[in-house]
Amino acid sequence: MLRNLRLALGKICHAAPLRFCKRRYVAREPFQALNRCPKWVCVEDAVKIINSEHLVFIQGGAGTPIELVRSMTEHGVCNNLRGVRLLHMNLEGDVPFANPEFQKHFRSISLYVGANIREAVNDGRADYIPVFLHEAPRLFYEKKIVPDVALIHVSMPDARGYCSLGVSADCTRAAVCTAKVIIAQVNEHMPKTYGDTIIHLSHFDFAVRYDCPLPSVANTQPNEIEHEIGKIIAQRLVDDGATMQLGIGNIPEAVLHALCNHKDLGIHSEVLGDAMIDLVENGNVTNRYKIKHRGRMVGSMAIGTKKLYDFLHVNPIVEMLAVNYVNDPRVISIQPKMTAINSCIEMDITGQVCSDSLGCKIYAGFGGQLDFIQGAAKGQDSHGKAIIAFPSVTSKGESKIQPVLKSGGGVVVTRAHVHYIVTEHGVAQLFGKTLRQRANALIQIAHPDHRECLEKAAYERLKSNPTKYL
């Protein structure tokens, strides 16, 4: 019987029994772990364990435990804590610890920089770790990062005491495995999802009951240019039966709207969003041809509106899995006709892609862009497509295709990785092309107002006419 219980727990965790729990419980028998209860406390008492110089992991995205973050900030300021380091991915909601007046108390360390942390990073009051998302869990498992405390956000426990990390598996599973103390905000609004999100109450040191709606993040409606880009991608680059990865934003939204006549699409994506639900409910997404997780859509985090969170709740066709699996290029490459669609800040005429910075100013992060670009480009069925899509000009009218990247701009996707580039003016296929051929192809899909300047700049840079002898 004991052996059977161990095997059952192992299957739940996709690993050896109780390997998902914090280190000091690994040696415990399953009976002991399952019979142990967390200490239910008010939020103010829960965060008292945080002290100066502690490293605190905070679950991110729509799973940000906003109430724990608020109380932790008050605790740190009122008790004059110094040097508390806060490790996290993109956080939603208020992040009061990032205010300039609190910099002696807290220092944020981002694995991906969100809008609410961006100013602090660029002012030198916060830090950023450049990392491919599929490698982020390694920082924990290889003990390069060992959190003293993990602040997480979970669903209500079921009859057996199991909770769910809900909308955020990503690297939270790895942090929970290695943190010395786990504090959970238990929220009836957190959807219960399947996959690497399952965690038992017995592994929490402190549990706080605080019910509040999850952050609602709704995209604005795509404009005419974005809709045109979506149509070009859907009509020319996405096949029936393709497995899709899309980020969050207006262009992915426009692409999804344009896929309403496609059949048997699959979803294997780092982020799940609202627009995907419409395709599922419309019958466009069936996941029937996926090699792995056939019949199910796979994600690592989800962010959107209540419509999305309600769809995820106890839905057996959705698996939320750790980011070191979902974003692994080897896993991605197995999916049939894998089509990855991402955007960027700017690109140079040779195909170098900047996605994480505006010049020297950090804007976002590496995220999973190159993970999926590599995986799609190496598709084992030779039908994968790695796509970078963006409007030809910025909101200020500047060309997004530039002779050279802005000084200090970070290259997230190298010119060797780039395959398909899409603007509202068409598609440039760069794989296997020379620098001169690349420049010519990109100039053809740049805004007409900027093409002459780009041709002159290409001649200066490449020492020959990009359109001659092609």
Coordinates of C-alpha atoms in Angstrom, one line a residue, residues 95-320:
V95 CA 4.4 46.7 -6.9
P96 CA 4.9 49.3 -4.1
F97 CA 8.3 47.9 -3.2
A98 CA 9.6 49.3 -6.4
N99 CA 9.0 52.9 -5.3
P100 CA 12.2 55.0 -5.0
E101 CA 11.6 55.7 -1.3
F102 CA 11.8 52.0 -0.5
Q103 CA 15.0 51.1 -2.3
K104 CA 17.0 50.7 0.9
H105 CA 14.4 48.0 2.0
F106 CA 13.9 46.1 -1.2
R107 CA 15.7 45.3 -4.5
S108 CA 13.7 43.7 -7.3
I109 CA 15.4 41.1 -9.5
S110 CA 13.4 40.3 -12.7
L111 CA 13.7 37.3 -14.9
Y112 CA 11.4 39.3 -17.3
V113 CA 10.8 43.0 -16.9
G114 CA 7.2 44.2 -16.8
A115 CA 5.9 47.8 -17.2
N116 CA 5.6 48.3 -13.5
I117 CA 9.3 47.4 -12.8
R118 CA 10.8 49.0 -16.0
E119 CA 11.5 52.4 -14.5
A120 CA 13.2 50.9 -11.4
V121 CA 15.5 48.7 -13.6
N122 CA 16.5 51.6 -15.8
D123 CA 17.1 53.9 -12.8
G124 CA 19.4 51.3 -11.3
R125 CA 17.1 50.5 -8.3
A126 CA 16.3 47.0 -9.6
D127 CA 18.1 44.3 -11.4
Y128 CA 17.4 42.1 -14.5
I129 CA 18.7 38.6 -15.3
P130 CA 18.9 37.9 -19.0
V131 CA 17.8 34.3 -19.4
F132 CA 15.9 32.1 -21.8
L133 CA 12.7 31.1 -20.1
H134 CA 13.3 27.4 -20.7
E135 CA 16.4 27.7 -18.6
A136 CA 15.0 29.8 -15.8
P137 CA 14.0 26.7 -13.6
R138 CA 17.7 25.6 -13.8
L139 CA 18.6 28.6 -11.7
F140 CA 16.7 27.0 -8.9
Y141 CA 17.4 23.3 -9.5
E142 CA 21.1 23.9 -9.8
K143 CA 21.0 26.0 -6.6
K144 CA 22.3 29.2 -8.2
I145 CA 19.2 30.7 -6.6
V146 CA 17.8 29.3 -3.3
P147 CA 14.8 31.4 -2.1
D148 CA 14.5 31.8 1.7
V149 CA 10.8 32.4 1.2
A150 CA 8.4 31.8 -1.7
L151 CA 5.2 33.8 -2.0
I152 CA 2.7 31.9 -4.1
H153 CA -1.0 32.1 -5.1
V154 CA -3.2 29.0 -5.2
S155 CA -6.8 27.8 -5.6
M156 CA -8.9 26.5 -2.8
P157 CA -8.0 23.0 -1.8
D158 CA -10.1 20.1 -2.9
A159 CA -11.5 17.4 -0.6
R160 CA -8.1 15.7 -0.5
G161 CA -6.2 18.9 0.3
Y162 CA -4.8 19.6 -3.2
C163 CA -4.5 23.1 -4.4
S164 CA -3.5 24.4 -7.9
L165 CA -1.0 27.1 -8.9
G166 CA -3.7 27.9 -11.5
V167 CA -2.6 30.4 -14.1
S168 CA 1.1 30.2 -13.4
A169 CA 3.2 27.1 -13.6
D170 CA 6.3 28.7 -15.4
C171 CA 9.2 28.6 -13.0
T172 CA 7.0 28.7 -9.9
R173 CA 7.2 24.9 -9.6
A174 CA 11.0 25.1 -9.4
A175 CA 10.9 27.8 -6.8
V176 CA 8.5 25.8 -4.7
C177 CA 10.8 22.8 -4.9
T178 CA 13.8 24.7 -3.5
A179 CA 12.4 27.4 -1.2
K180 CA 13.0 27.1 2.5
V181 CA 9.6 28.5 3.5
I182 CA 6.4 28.6 1.4
I183 CA 3.6 31.2 2.1
A184 CA 0.5 30.7 0.0
Q185 CA -2.3 33.1 -0.7
V186 CA -5.4 30.9 -1.0
N187 CA -8.0 32.4 -3.3
E188 CA -11.4 31.1 -4.4
H189 CA -11.0 33.0 -7.7
M190 CA -7.9 31.2 -8.7
P191 CA -8.9 28.5 -11.3
K192 CA -7.9 24.9 -10.7
T193 CA -5.8 23.8 -13.6
Y194 CA -4.1 20.4 -14.4
G195 CA -0.5 19.6 -15.0
D196 CA 2.5 20.9 -13.1
T197 CA 0.3 23.1 -10.9
I198 CA -0.8 20.6 -8.4
I199 CA 0.4 21.1 -4.8
H200 CA -0.8 19.8 -1.5
L201 CA -1.7 22.0 1.5
S202 CA 0.8 20.1 3.6
H203 CA 3.7 21.8 1.8
F204 CA 2.8 25.3 2.9
D205 CA 4.3 26.7 6.0
F206 CA 1.8 29.5 6.2
A207 CA -1.5 29.8 4.4
V208 CA -3.5 33.0 4.1
R209 CA -7.1 33.1 2.9
Y210 CA -7.7 36.1 0.7
D211 CA -10.3 36.1 -2.0
C212 CA -10.0 38.7 -4.8
P213 CA -10.4 38.6 -8.6
L214 CA -7.3 37.9 -10.6
P215 CA -5.8 40.8 -12.6
S216 CA -7.7 41.4 -15.8
V217 CA -5.5 42.2 -18.8
A218 CA -7.5 42.8 -22.0
N219 CA -5.9 43.7 -25.3
T220 CA -7.0 46.7 -27.2
Q221 CA -8.7 45.9 -30.5
P222 CA -6.1 45.5 -33.3
N223 CA -6.0 48.4 -35.7
E224 CA -6.2 48.2 -39.5
I225 CA -2.5 47.6 -40.0
E226 CA -2.4 44.9 -37.3
H227 CA -5.4 43.2 -38.9
E228 CA -3.6 43.2 -42.3
I229 CA -0.6 41.6 -40.7
G230 CA -2.8 38.9 -39.1
K231 CA -4.5 38.2 -42.5
I232 CA -1.1 37.8 -44.2
I233 CA 0.2 35.4 -41.6
A234 CA -3.1 33.3 -41.5
Q235 CA -3.4 33.1 -45.3
R236 CA 0.2 32.6 -46.3
L237 CA 2.0 31.0 -43.5
V238 CA -0.4 29.0 -41.3
D239 CA -1.5 25.5 -42.5
D240 CA -4.5 23.5 -41.3
G241 CA -3.3 21.1 -38.6
A242 CA -0.5 23.5 -37.5
T243 CA 0.5 23.8 -33.8
M244 CA 0.5 27.4 -32.8
Q245 CA 2.5 29.6 -30.4
L246 CA 1.6 33.2 -30.0
G247 CA 2.4 35.8 -27.4
I248 CA 0.1 38.4 -25.9
G249 CA -0.6 41.6 -27.8
N250 CA -2.5 43.1 -30.7
I251 CA -0.7 41.2 -33.5
P252 CA -1.2 37.8 -32.0
E253 CA -4.8 38.8 -31.4
A254 CA -5.2 39.8 -35.0
V255 CA -3.6 36.5 -36.2
L256 CA -6.1 34.5 -34.0
H257 CA -9.0 36.5 -35.4
A258 CA -7.8 35.7 -38.9
L259 CA -7.7 31.9 -38.3
C260 CA -11.4 31.5 -38.1
N261 CA -11.5 29.3 -41.2
H262 CA -8.6 27.1 -40.3
K263 CA -9.1 23.5 -39.2
D264 CA -7.6 21.2 -36.6
L265 CA -5.1 23.7 -35.1
G266 CA -3.2 22.9 -32.0
I267 CA -1.9 25.1 -29.2
H268 CA 1.5 24.7 -27.6
S269 CA 2.3 28.1 -26.2
E270 CA 4.2 29.7 -23.4
V271 CA 1.2 32.1 -22.8
L272 CA -2.5 31.4 -23.1
G273 CA -4.8 34.3 -23.8
D274 CA -8.5 35.1 -24.4
A275 CA -8.5 35.0 -28.2
M276 CA -7.5 31.3 -28.1
I277 CA -10.8 30.4 -26.4
D278 CA -12.8 31.7 -29.3
L279 CA -10.9 29.3 -31.7
V280 CA -11.5 26.4 -29.3
E281 CA -15.2 27.1 -29.0
N282 CA -15.5 27.7 -32.7
G283 CA -13.9 24.3 -33.4
N284 CA -10.8 25.6 -35.1
V285 CA -8.6 24.3 -32.3
T286 CA -8.9 20.6 -31.8
N287 CA -5.3 19.6 -31.1
R288 CA -6.0 16.3 -32.9
Y289 CA -2.7 16.2 -34.8
K290 CA -0.3 17.0 -32.0
I291 CA 2.4 14.4 -31.4
K292 CA 2.6 15.2 -27.7
H293 CA -0.4 16.0 -25.6
R294 CA -2.8 15.1 -28.4
G295 CA -6.3 16.6 -27.8
R296 CA -5.0 19.1 -25.2
M297 CA -3.7 22.6 -25.4
V298 CA -0.5 23.3 -23.5
G299 CA 0.7 26.5 -21.8
S300 CA 2.9 27.6 -19.0
M301 CA 1.1 30.7 -17.9
A302 CA -2.2 32.4 -18.7
I303 CA -3.1 36.0 -18.6
G304 CA -6.3 37.7 -19.8
T305 CA -9.8 38.4 -18.5
K306 CA -12.3 36.5 -16.4
K307 CA -13.4 34.8 -19.6
L308 CA -10.0 33.0 -19.8
Y309 CA -9.8 32.2 -16.1
D310 CA -13.3 30.6 -16.2
F311 CA -12.3 28.6 -19.3
L312 CA -9.3 27.2 -17.5
H313 CA -11.1 26.2 -14.3
V314 CA -11.2 22.3 -14.0
N315 CA -10.8 22.0 -17.8
P316 CA -9.3 18.7 -18.8
I317 CA -8.3 19.8 -22.3
V318 CA -5.8 22.4 -20.8
E319 CA -2.4 21.4 -19.3
M320 CA -0.4 24.1 -17.5

